[in-house]
């Protein structure tokens, strides 16, 4: 068998070995090895994964669906085809004897990197000094486990793009103010939809002293949004929505709520990746959609529904490059390592962080 690793001591760093194994051979071997290990391994795949990876996923879904499914899996290995924070969440929702594997450890999320635990702690101290009202922290699931632990420790919760409204509604019943991180856009779009005016929201920028806010601004605000965003979804603009509508008024513009406020407001509809898939699947033949989300998903939808017109809202490739780091070749490397009983790229959250995070994850999964 061909070796995918440059040296066994550094086996977690598979080298690119196009010369050794062609793309076609990778897929052939993947099919075989997956069948061989079917009693031991479950492959989870986020909707933004490339087609050649999705083809090997036992379960696909948005972040919430994958988190729920992870908690039900009973096999010893879960290969998570997605990004780092998703694999961490899966590790915390599975049993200690189960191993979660991320095929490429560099598959991160730029938005998740925009909030660090030390920054949140500092911001929290300033906010507590600024007001005696009760602030409930809610984090978008796109963040490191240490941030999930923060909300767990501070009576808060986690949300995804498909349950943000419910979770924020829950949070505003527990306290009078909301701190939402790391994605300002999901926070703003959802709060506005719930009837909170923009004037009641402020943005805390961790790159500025005290977030660029005064204590009075914190005290007056209902919602404090963290200055974070998804660089992929910032590729969709208001101009694109207006141009699309002008070109073809019958085109439905549907976007992910990580898009900015003006885009989300001008679009006809918005929702999580699964919501977008569902809406397109349920539409009648001949329907037309301009979709504001990651390109792998948009292209797959266009392929799956040839009787409908499905295009990207943006003329440029809005690719999540970190999701794209999970290649079939690295998936194969993960399988081979399991077969050899030397699993690689295991994602493991430390016990103390997991304990606090689980409180918040369970709060999220319990909110109906
Ligand atoms: P979904 O939960 O809607 O799949 O979103 C995940 C994500 O990272 C979108 O950028
Ligand atoms: Fe993160 Fe954006 Fe990629 Fe989603 S699309 S994983 S938010 S960088």
mmCIF file of C-alpha atoms and ligand atoms in Angstrom:
data_model
loop_
_atom_site.group_PDB
_atom_site.id
_atom_site.type_symbol
_atom_site.label_atom_id
_atom_site.label_comp_id
_atom_site.label_asym_id
_atom_site.label_seq_id
_atom_site.Cartn_x
_atom_site.Cartn_y
_atom_site.Cartn_z
ATOM 1 C CA UNK A 1 0.000 0.000 0.000
ATOM 2 C CA UNK A 2 1.270 3.482 -0.826
ATOM 3 C CA UNK A 3 2.335 5.627 2.080
ATOM 4 C CA UNK A 4 0.613 8.994 2.512
ATOM 5 C CA UNK A 5 2.929 10.140 5.277
ATOM 6 C CA UNK A 6 6.381 11.609 4.952
ATOM 7 C CA UNK A 7 7.429 10.159 8.282
ATOM 8 C CA UNK A 8 5.635 8.156 10.900
ATOM 9 C CA UNK A 9 6.640 10.359 13.845
ATOM 10 C CA UNK A 10 4.837 13.268 12.234
ATOM 11 C CA UNK A 11 1.983 11.135 10.981
ATOM 12 C CA UNK A 12 -0.625 13.799 11.732
ATOM 13 C CA UNK A 13 0.794 15.848 8.817
ATOM 14 C CA UNK A 14 -0.052 13.980 5.660
ATOM 15 C CA UNK A 15 1.977 15.211 2.689
ATOM 16 C CA UNK A 16 0.400 15.998 -0.638
ATOM 17 C CA UNK A 17 1.192 12.950 -2.704
ATOM 18 C CA UNK A 18 -0.367 13.462 -6.125
ATOM 19 C CA UNK A 19 2.538 11.598 -7.710
ATOM 20 C CA UNK A 20 1.905 8.596 -5.523
ATOM 21 C CA UNK A 21 -1.857 8.292 -5.739
ATOM 22 C CA UNK A 22 -4.041 9.836 -8.425
ATOM 23 C CA UNK A 23 -7.297 11.550 -7.481
ATOM 24 C CA UNK A 24 -9.187 8.684 -9.097
ATOM 25 C CA UNK A 25 -7.245 6.086 -7.083
ATOM 26 C CA UNK A 26 -7.942 8.000 -3.879
ATOM 27 C CA UNK A 27 -11.684 7.706 -4.533
ATOM 28 C CA UNK A 28 -11.419 4.005 -5.422
ATOM 29 C CA UNK A 29 -9.517 3.197 -2.250
ATOM 30 C CA UNK A 30 -11.838 5.371 -0.155
ATOM 31 C CA UNK A 31 -14.855 3.400 -1.334
ATOM 32 C CA UNK A 32 -13.180 0.126 -0.394
ATOM 33 C CA UNK A 33 -11.823 1.164 2.974
ATOM 34 C CA UNK A 34 -15.062 2.835 4.023
ATOM 35 C CA UNK A 35 -16.946 -0.402 3.369
ATOM 36 C CA UNK A 36 -14.268 -2.386 5.266
ATOM 37 C CA UNK A 37 -14.513 -0.105 8.311
ATOM 38 C CA UNK A 38 -18.257 0.513 8.211
ATOM 39 C CA UNK A 39 -18.848 -0.955 11.680
ATOM 40 C CA UNK A 40 -16.259 1.328 13.234
ATOM 41 C CA UNK A 41 -16.507 4.660 11.445
ATOM 42 C CA UNK A 42 -19.202 7.272 10.809
ATOM 43 C CA UNK A 43 -18.413 10.164 8.470
ATOM 44 C CA UNK A 44 -20.164 13.479 9.133
ATOM 45 C CA UNK A 45 -20.128 16.127 6.401
ATOM 46 C CA UNK A 46 -21.078 19.788 6.534
ATOM 47 C CA UNK A 47 -22.987 21.112 3.503
ATOM 48 C CA UNK A 48 -20.012 23.278 2.417
ATOM 49 C CA UNK A 49 -17.764 20.282 1.807
ATOM 50 C CA UNK A 50 -16.709 19.521 -1.756
ATOM 51 C CA UNK A 51 -18.728 16.886 -3.654
ATOM 52 C CA UNK A 52 -16.002 14.219 -3.567
ATOM 53 C CA UNK A 53 -16.045 14.402 0.225
ATOM 54 C CA UNK A 54 -19.837 14.631 0.583
ATOM 55 C CA UNK A 55 -20.049 11.425 -1.490
ATOM 56 C CA UNK A 56 -18.468 9.568 1.467
ATOM 57 C CA UNK A 57 -20.518 11.212 4.230
ATOM 58 C CA UNK A 58 -22.975 8.992 6.101
ATOM 59 C CA UNK A 59 -24.707 12.049 7.515
ATOM 60 C CA UNK A 60 -24.780 15.564 6.082
ATOM 61 C CA UNK A 61 -26.298 18.628 7.687
ATOM 62 C CA UNK A 62 -26.018 22.157 9.013
ATOM 63 C CA UNK A 63 -24.274 22.833 12.310
ATOM 64 C CA UNK A 64 -27.327 22.112 14.450
ATOM 65 C CA UNK A 65 -28.252 18.892 12.668
ATOM 66 C CA UNK A 66 -24.678 17.609 12.843
ATOM 67 C CA UNK A 67 -24.482 18.413 16.565
ATOM 68 C CA UNK A 68 -27.743 16.540 17.210
ATOM 69 C CA UNK A 69 -26.651 13.579 15.090
ATOM 70 C CA UNK A 70 -23.232 13.431 16.759
ATOM 71 C CA UNK A 71 -24.877 12.873 20.129
ATOM 72 C CA UNK A 72 -26.646 9.744 18.750
ATOM 73 C CA UNK A 73 -23.657 8.013 17.134
ATOM 74 C CA UNK A 74 -22.476 4.803 18.823
ATOM 75 C CA UNK A 75 -19.483 3.840 16.642
ATOM 76 C CA UNK A 76 -15.957 4.316 18.001
ATOM 77 C CA UNK A 77 -14.699 6.704 15.278
ATOM 78 C CA UNK A 78 -16.323 9.802 13.857
ATOM 79 C CA UNK A 79 -14.511 11.463 10.967
ATOM 80 C CA UNK A 80 -15.740 15.029 10.842
ATOM 81 C CA UNK A 81 -15.573 16.609 7.400
ATOM 82 C CA UNK A 82 -16.043 20.225 8.305
ATOM 83 C CA UNK A 83 -14.082 22.729 10.366
ATOM 84 C CA UNK A 84 -12.308 22.625 13.711
ATOM 85 C CA UNK A 85 -15.047 24.120 15.931
ATOM 86 C CA UNK A 86 -17.538 21.571 14.567
ATOM 87 C CA UNK A 87 -15.196 18.673 15.371
ATOM 88 C CA UNK A 88 -14.682 20.077 18.892
ATOM 89 C CA UNK A 89 -18.448 20.283 19.391
ATOM 90 C CA UNK A 90 -18.784 16.697 18.202
ATOM 91 C CA UNK A 91 -16.092 15.567 20.627
ATOM 92 C CA UNK A 92 -17.958 17.189 23.525
ATOM 93 C CA UNK A 93 -21.280 15.624 22.519
ATOM 94 C CA UNK A 94 -19.918 12.089 22.103
ATOM 95 C CA UNK A 95 -18.774 9.571 24.714
ATOM 96 C CA UNK A 96 -15.218 9.568 26.115
ATOM 97 C CA UNK A 97 -14.378 6.266 24.367
ATOM 98 C CA UNK A 98 -15.311 7.672 20.939
ATOM 99 C CA UNK A 99 -12.685 9.446 18.868
ATOM 100 C CA UNK A 100 -13.397 12.439 16.647
ATOM 101 C CA UNK A 101 -11.064 12.971 13.705
ATOM 102 C CA UNK A 102 -10.626 16.079 11.545
ATOM 103 C CA UNK A 103 -8.988 15.035 8.248
ATOM 104 C CA UNK A 104 -6.956 18.263 8.014
ATOM 105 C CA UNK A 105 -6.062 20.040 11.242
ATOM 106 C CA UNK A 106 -5.734 23.335 9.357
ATOM 107 C CA UNK A 107 -9.456 23.368 8.576
ATOM 108 C CA UNK A 108 -10.417 26.253 10.845
ATOM 109 C CA UNK A 109 -12.960 29.078 10.634
ATOM 110 C CA UNK A 110 -11.784 32.677 10.259
ATOM 111 C CA UNK A 111 -14.853 33.962 12.092
ATOM 112 C CA UNK A 112 -14.221 31.643 15.055
ATOM 113 C CA UNK A 113 -10.708 33.118 15.270
ATOM 114 C CA UNK A 114 -12.149 36.622 15.712
ATOM 115 C CA UNK A 115 -13.012 36.092 19.374
ATOM 116 C CA UNK A 116 -10.499 34.840 21.911
ATOM 117 C CA UNK A 117 -11.270 33.796 25.453
ATOM 118 C CA UNK A 118 -8.939 36.447 26.925
ATOM 119 C CA UNK A 119 -10.694 39.161 24.884
ATOM 120 C CA UNK A 120 -14.139 37.987 25.966
ATOM 121 C CA UNK A 121 -13.060 37.915 29.635
ATOM 122 C CA UNK A 122 -11.761 41.482 29.347
ATOM 123 C CA UNK A 123 -14.912 42.694 27.596
ATOM 124 C CA UNK A 124 -17.110 40.960 30.187
ATOM 125 C CA UNK A 125 -15.329 42.692 33.072
ATOM 126 C CA UNK A 126 -15.863 46.079 31.410
ATOM 127 C CA UNK A 127 -19.525 45.310 30.714
ATOM 128 C CA UNK A 128 -20.163 44.173 34.296
ATOM 129 C CA UNK A 129 -18.621 47.431 35.558
ATOM 130 C CA UNK A 130 -20.725 49.465 33.130
ATOM 131 C CA UNK A 131 -24.163 48.234 34.127
ATOM 132 C CA UNK A 132 -25.969 46.488 36.964
ATOM 133 C CA UNK A 133 -28.450 44.938 34.541
ATOM 134 C CA UNK A 134 -28.178 41.211 33.856
ATOM 135 C CA UNK A 135 -26.323 40.427 30.615
ATOM 136 C CA UNK A 136 -26.780 36.964 29.119
ATOM 137 C CA UNK A 137 -23.977 35.855 26.780
ATOM 138 C CA UNK A 138 -24.863 33.845 23.687
ATOM 139 C CA UNK A 139 -22.220 32.508 21.361
ATOM 140 C CA UNK A 140 -22.716 31.390 17.798
ATOM 141 C CA UNK A 141 -21.506 27.776 17.618
ATOM 142 C CA UNK A 142 -18.727 29.018 15.264
ATOM 143 C CA UNK A 143 -16.216 29.560 18.075
ATOM 144 C CA UNK A 144 -13.550 27.722 20.048
ATOM 145 C CA UNK A 145 -14.584 25.425 22.918
ATOM 146 C CA UNK A 146 -13.122 27.913 25.442
ATOM 147 C CA UNK A 147 -15.803 30.419 24.403
ATOM 148 C CA UNK A 148 -18.510 27.822 24.678
ATOM 149 C CA UNK A 149 -17.188 27.214 28.191
ATOM 150 C CA UNK A 150 -17.476 30.963 28.910
ATOM 151 C CA UNK A 151 -21.199 31.011 28.125
ATOM 152 C CA UNK A 152 -21.653 27.804 30.095
ATOM 153 C CA UNK A 153 -20.033 29.455 33.127
ATOM 154 C CA UNK A 154 -22.070 32.642 32.769
ATOM 155 C CA UNK A 155 -25.648 31.330 32.451
ATOM 156 C CA UNK A 156 -25.593 31.727 28.673
ATOM 157 C CA UNK A 157 -26.137 29.494 25.696
ATOM 158 C CA UNK A 158 -24.875 28.544 22.262
ATOM 159 C CA UNK A 159 -26.860 28.987 19.053
ATOM 160 C CA UNK A 160 -26.571 28.077 15.401
ATOM 161 C CA UNK A 161 -27.955 29.911 12.394
ATOM 162 C CA UNK A 162 -31.062 27.729 12.512
ATOM 163 C CA UNK A 163 -32.054 28.344 16.133
ATOM 164 C CA UNK A 164 -30.636 31.842 16.800
ATOM 165 C CA UNK A 165 -34.075 33.418 17.182
ATOM 166 C CA UNK A 166 -35.239 30.863 19.738
ATOM 167 C CA UNK A 167 -32.008 31.059 21.746
ATOM 168 C CA UNK A 168 -31.902 34.876 21.767
ATOM 169 C CA UNK A 169 -35.583 34.870 22.810
ATOM 170 C CA UNK A 170 -34.670 32.507 25.643
ATOM 171 C CA UNK A 171 -31.662 34.651 26.657
ATOM 172 C CA UNK A 172 -33.689 37.853 26.818
ATOM 173 C CA UNK A 173 -36.065 36.141 29.236
ATOM 174 C CA UNK A 174 -33.145 35.235 31.539
ATOM 175 C CA UNK A 175 -31.692 38.752 31.565
ATOM 176 C CA UNK A 176 -32.331 42.212 30.193
ATOM 177 C CA UNK A 177 -29.302 42.476 27.899
ATOM 178 C CA UNK A 178 -27.633 40.229 25.384
ATOM 179 C CA UNK A 179 -23.940 39.872 24.543
ATOM 180 C CA UNK A 180 -23.718 38.069 21.196
ATOM 181 C CA UNK A 181 -20.450 36.797 19.693
ATOM 182 C CA UNK A 182 -18.503 36.289 17.459
ATOM 183 C CA UNK A 183 -20.737 37.071 14.431
ATOM 184 C CA UNK A 184 -22.142 40.589 14.525
ATOM 185 C CA UNK A 185 -24.248 39.916 11.405
ATOM 186 C CA UNK A 186 -26.118 36.852 12.643
ATOM 187 C CA UNK A 187 -26.687 38.720 15.917
ATOM 188 C CA UNK A 188 -27.921 41.927 14.258
ATOM 189 C CA UNK A 189 -30.040 40.194 11.607
ATOM 190 C CA UNK A 190 -31.735 37.985 14.170
ATOM 191 C CA UNK A 191 -32.332 40.670 16.805
ATOM 192 C CA UNK A 192 -33.774 43.038 14.180
ATOM 193 C CA UNK A 193 -36.084 40.287 12.936
ATOM 194 C CA UNK A 194 -37.243 39.883 16.545
ATOM 195 C CA UNK A 195 -38.230 43.560 16.692
ATOM 196 C CA UNK A 196 -35.170 45.046 18.401
ATOM 197 C CA UNK A 197 -34.299 48.362 16.701
ATOM 198 C CA UNK A 198 -30.775 48.945 15.409
ATOM 199 C CA UNK A 199 -30.518 51.925 17.760
ATOM 200 C CA UNK A 200 -30.613 49.484 20.714
ATOM 201 C CA UNK A 201 -27.560 47.578 19.438
ATOM 202 C CA UNK A 202 -23.893 48.487 19.811
ATOM 203 C CA UNK A 203 -20.788 46.820 18.403
ATOM 204 C CA UNK A 204 -17.909 45.903 20.722
ATOM 205 C CA UNK A 205 -14.636 45.911 18.780
ATOM 206 C CA UNK A 206 -11.940 43.983 20.687
ATOM 207 C CA UNK A 207 -9.241 45.867 18.771
ATOM 208 C CA UNK A 208 -10.234 49.125 20.473
ATOM 209 C CA UNK A 209 -9.935 50.247 24.085
ATOM 210 C CA UNK A 210 -13.072 49.074 25.915
ATOM 211 C CA UNK A 211 -14.352 47.837 22.580
ATOM 212 C CA UNK A 212 -14.656 51.441 21.381
ATOM 213 C CA UNK A 213 -17.644 51.943 23.690
ATOM 214 C CA UNK A 214 -18.384 54.033 26.777
ATOM 215 C CA UNK A 215 -19.947 52.588 29.897
ATOM 216 C CA UNK A 216 -23.021 54.663 29.138
ATOM 217 C CA UNK A 217 -23.383 53.082 25.699
ATOM 218 C CA UNK A 218 -23.163 49.617 27.280
ATOM 219 C CA UNK A 219 -25.711 50.570 29.937
ATOM 220 C CA UNK A 220 -28.169 51.932 27.364
ATOM 221 C CA UNK A 221 -27.851 49.099 24.814
ATOM 222 C CA UNK A 222 -30.121 46.085 24.753
ATOM 223 C CA UNK A 223 -27.771 44.088 22.534
ATOM 224 C CA UNK A 224 -23.970 44.140 22.465
ATOM 225 C CA UNK A 225 -22.643 42.599 19.262
ATOM 226 C CA UNK A 226 -19.071 41.365 18.944
ATOM 227 C CA UNK A 227 -17.098 42.693 15.986
ATOM 228 C CA UNK A 228 -16.704 39.417 14.121
ATOM 229 C CA UNK A 229 -17.811 38.285 10.689
ATOM 230 C CA UNK A 230 -17.483 35.567 8.078
ATOM 231 C CA UNK A 231 -15.146 36.681 5.320
ATOM 232 C CA UNK A 232 -16.843 34.329 2.840
ATOM 233 C CA UNK A 233 -20.304 35.819 3.378
ATOM 234 C CA UNK A 234 -18.980 39.397 3.224
ATOM 235 C CA UNK A 235 -18.464 38.646 -0.486
ATOM 236 C CA UNK A 236 -22.207 39.165 -1.026
ATOM 237 C CA UNK A 237 -23.248 42.782 -1.488
ATOM 238 C CA UNK A 238 -26.351 44.931 -1.719
ATOM 239 C CA UNK A 239 -25.343 45.893 -5.272
ATOM 240 C CA UNK A 240 -25.424 42.213 -6.260
ATOM 241 C CA UNK A 241 -28.939 41.800 -4.829
ATOM 242 C CA UNK A 242 -30.197 44.917 -6.634
ATOM 243 C CA UNK A 243 -28.510 43.961 -9.935
ATOM 244 C CA UNK A 244 -29.951 40.427 -9.739
ATOM 245 C CA UNK A 245 -33.452 41.747 -9.125
ATOM 246 C CA UNK A 246 -33.108 44.255 -11.938
ATOM 247 C CA UNK A 247 -31.871 41.604 -14.374
ATOM 248 C CA UNK A 248 -34.575 39.120 -13.472
ATOM 249 C CA UNK A 249 -37.385 40.131 -11.109
ATOM 250 C CA UNK A 250 -38.502 36.477 -10.905
ATOM 251 C CA UNK A 251 -35.225 35.440 -9.264
ATOM 252 C CA UNK A 252 -35.603 34.675 -5.539
ATOM 253 C CA UNK A 253 -32.600 35.938 -3.609
ATOM 254 C CA UNK A 254 -31.936 33.670 -0.631
ATOM 255 C CA UNK A 255 -28.942 34.244 1.648
ATOM 256 C CA UNK A 256 -27.289 32.922 4.793
ATOM 257 C CA UNK A 257 -27.791 35.184 7.851
ATOM 258 C CA UNK A 258 -23.997 35.605 8.108
ATOM 259 C CA UNK A 259 -24.444 38.106 5.240
ATOM 260 C CA UNK A 260 -24.501 41.740 6.308
ATOM 261 C CA UNK A 261 -27.644 43.611 7.324
ATOM 262 C CA UNK A 262 -28.321 45.415 4.039
ATOM 263 C CA UNK A 263 -27.916 42.211 2.012
ATOM 264 C CA UNK A 264 -30.162 40.246 4.353
ATOM 265 C CA UNK A 265 -32.783 43.008 4.336
ATOM 266 C CA UNK A 266 -32.792 43.309 0.539
ATOM 267 C CA UNK A 267 -32.892 39.516 -0.002
ATOM 268 C CA UNK A 268 -36.229 37.726 -0.291
ATOM 269 C CA UNK A 269 -35.348 35.154 2.318
ATOM 270 C CA UNK A 270 -32.540 34.028 4.607
ATOM 271 C CA UNK A 271 -31.690 31.024 6.721
ATOM 272 C CA UNK A 272 -29.205 28.297 7.596
ATOM 273 C CA UNK A 273 -27.680 26.037 4.967
ATOM 274 C CA UNK A 274 -30.363 23.398 5.602
ATOM 275 C CA UNK A 275 -33.092 26.035 5.384
ATOM 276 C CA UNK A 276 -31.760 27.158 1.990
ATOM 277 C CA UNK A 277 -31.616 23.547 0.742
ATOM 278 C CA UNK A 278 -35.154 22.879 1.996
ATOM 279 C CA UNK A 279 -36.582 26.026 0.369
ATOM 280 C CA UNK A 280 -35.025 25.167 -2.983
ATOM 281 C CA UNK A 281 -36.046 21.499 -2.773
ATOM 282 C CA UNK A 282 -39.652 22.458 -2.043
ATOM 283 C CA UNK A 283 -39.951 25.052 -4.817
ATOM 284 C CA UNK A 284 -41.745 24.178 -8.026
ATOM 285 C CA UNK A 285 -39.980 23.270 -11.283
ATOM 286 C CA UNK A 286 -38.782 26.339 -13.158
ATOM 287 C CA UNK A 287 -38.098 28.334 -9.968
ATOM 288 C CA UNK A 288 -35.055 30.612 -9.997
ATOM 289 C CA UNK A 289 -32.719 31.281 -7.090
ATOM 290 C CA UNK A 290 -29.691 33.493 -6.582
ATOM 291 C CA UNK A 291 -28.052 32.049 -3.486
ATOM 292 C CA UNK A 292 -25.831 33.969 -1.075
ATOM 293 C CA UNK A 293 -23.779 31.249 0.530
ATOM 294 C CA UNK A 294 -20.691 29.088 0.012
ATOM 295 C CA UNK A 295 -20.047 28.032 -3.591
ATOM 296 C CA UNK A 296 -19.721 24.252 -3.092
ATOM 297 C CA UNK A 297 -23.262 24.139 -1.737
ATOM 298 C CA UNK A 298 -24.619 26.422 -4.474
ATOM 299 C CA UNK A 299 -23.013 24.324 -7.232
ATOM 300 C CA UNK A 300 -24.310 21.087 -5.694
ATOM 301 C CA UNK A 301 -27.839 22.489 -5.541
ATOM 302 C CA UNK A 302 -27.616 23.582 -9.186
ATOM 303 C CA UNK A 303 -26.549 20.049 -10.107
ATOM 304 C CA UNK A 304 -29.205 18.333 -7.969
ATOM 305 C CA UNK A 305 -32.082 20.435 -9.294
ATOM 306 C CA UNK A 306 -31.550 20.722 -13.060
ATOM 307 C CA UNK A 307 -35.215 21.715 -13.498
ATOM 308 C CA UNK A 308 -34.550 24.941 -11.539
ATOM 309 C CA UNK A 309 -32.198 27.845 -12.125
ATOM 310 C CA UNK A 310 -29.741 28.073 -9.228
ATOM 311 C CA UNK A 311 -26.850 30.529 -9.370
ATOM 312 C CA UNK A 312 -24.539 32.189 -6.892
ATOM 313 C CA UNK A 313 -25.580 35.709 -5.925
ATOM 314 C CA UNK A 314 -21.955 36.762 -6.378
ATOM 315 C CA UNK A 315 -20.091 36.689 -9.705
ATOM 316 C CA UNK A 316 -16.939 35.856 -7.704
ATOM 317 C CA UNK A 317 -16.167 32.496 -6.107
ATOM 318 C CA UNK A 318 -17.324 32.653 -2.483
ATOM 319 C CA UNK A 319 -15.363 29.625 -1.343
ATOM 320 C CA UNK A 320 -14.745 28.711 2.283
ATOM 321 C CA UNK A 321 -11.075 27.896 1.770
ATOM 322 C CA UNK A 322 -10.706 26.331 5.197
ATOM 323 C CA UNK A 323 -13.624 23.926 4.642
ATOM 324 C CA UNK A 324 -11.985 23.135 1.306
ATOM 325 C CA UNK A 325 -8.833 21.945 3.062
ATOM 326 C CA UNK A 326 -10.605 18.683 3.809
ATOM 327 C CA UNK A 327 -9.695 16.746 0.677
ATOM 328 C CA UNK A 328 -10.658 13.163 -0.215
ATOM 329 C CA UNK A 329 -6.937 12.351 0.100
ATOM 330 C CA UNK A 330 -6.875 13.418 3.765
ATOM 331 C CA UNK A 331 -10.101 11.564 4.404
ATOM 332 C CA UNK A 332 -8.362 8.476 3.047
ATOM 333 C CA UNK A 333 -5.347 9.139 5.288
ATOM 334 C CA UNK A 334 -7.731 9.236 8.290
ATOM 335 C CA UNK A 335 -9.297 5.916 7.280
ATOM 336 C CA UNK A 336 -5.942 4.254 6.680
ATOM 337 C CA UNK A 337 -4.710 5.332 10.093
ATOM 338 C CA UNK A 338 -7.805 3.877 11.784
ATOM 339 C CA UNK A 339 -7.267 0.625 9.899
ATOM 340 C CA UNK A 340 -3.711 0.506 11.206
ATOM 341 C CA UNK A 341 -5.024 1.195 14.689
ATOM 342 C CA UNK A 342 -3.036 4.428 14.853
ATOM 343 C CA UNK A 343 -5.716 7.119 14.458
ATOM 344 C CA UNK A 344 -4.443 10.586 13.537
ATOM 345 C CA UNK A 345 -5.777 14.158 13.824
ATOM 346 C CA UNK A 346 -7.873 13.406 16.898
ATOM 347 C CA UNK A 347 -9.761 16.419 18.236
ATOM 348 C CA UNK A 348 -10.038 16.292 21.986
ATOM 349 C CA UNK A 349 -11.365 19.044 24.252
ATOM 350 C CA UNK A 350 -9.966 19.061 27.781
ATOM 351 C CA UNK A 351 -12.261 17.841 30.536
ATOM 352 C CA UNK A 352 -12.647 21.196 32.371
ATOM 353 C CA UNK A 353 -13.499 23.153 29.204
ATOM 354 C CA UNK A 354 -15.840 20.414 28.022
ATOM 355 C CA UNK A 355 -17.707 20.379 31.352
ATOM 356 C CA UNK A 356 -18.663 24.064 31.119
ATOM 357 C CA UNK A 357 -19.302 23.933 27.376
ATOM 358 C CA UNK A 358 -21.611 20.949 27.708
ATOM 359 C CA UNK A 359 -23.854 22.967 30.052
ATOM 360 C CA UNK A 360 -24.279 25.554 27.294
ATOM 361 C CA UNK A 361 -24.616 22.967 24.514
ATOM 362 C CA UNK A 362 -27.323 21.171 26.456
ATOM 363 C CA UNK A 363 -29.127 24.469 27.090
ATOM 364 C CA UNK A 364 -29.127 24.983 23.320
ATOM 365 C CA UNK A 365 -30.315 21.470 22.535
ATOM 366 C CA UNK A 366 -33.044 21.731 25.220
ATOM 367 C CA UNK A 367 -34.553 25.026 24.009
ATOM 368 C CA UNK A 368 -37.623 24.055 21.975
HETATM 369 P P1 LIG B 1 -24.976 26.388 9.032
HETATM 370 O O1 LIG B 1 -25.191 25.994 10.451
HETATM 371 O O2 LIG B 1 -26.107 27.197 8.477
HETATM 372 O O3 LIG B 1 -24.690 25.189 8.194
HETATM 373 O O4 LIG B 1 -23.741 27.368 8.940
HETATM 374 C C1 LIG B 1 -22.454 27.013 9.269
HETATM 375 C C2 LIG B 1 -21.483 27.970 8.764
HETATM 376 O O5 LIG B 1 -20.348 27.982 9.120
HETATM 377 C C3 LIG B 1 -21.936 28.947 7.786
HETATM 378 O O6 LIG B 1 -20.876 29.711 7.382
HETATM 379 FE FE1 LIG B 2 -16.368 29.973 9.075
HETATM 380 FE FE2 LIG B 2 -17.397 31.491 7.143
HETATM 381 FE FE3 LIG B 2 -16.233 29.157 6.539
HETATM 382 FE FE4 LIG B 2 -18.605 29.220 7.800
HETATM 383 S S1 LIG B 2 -18.156 29.931 5.742
HETATM 384 S S2 LIG B 2 -16.856 27.922 8.321
HETATM 385 S S3 LIG B 2 -18.332 31.030 9.128
HETATM 386 S S4 LIG B 2 -15.244 30.971 7.440
#
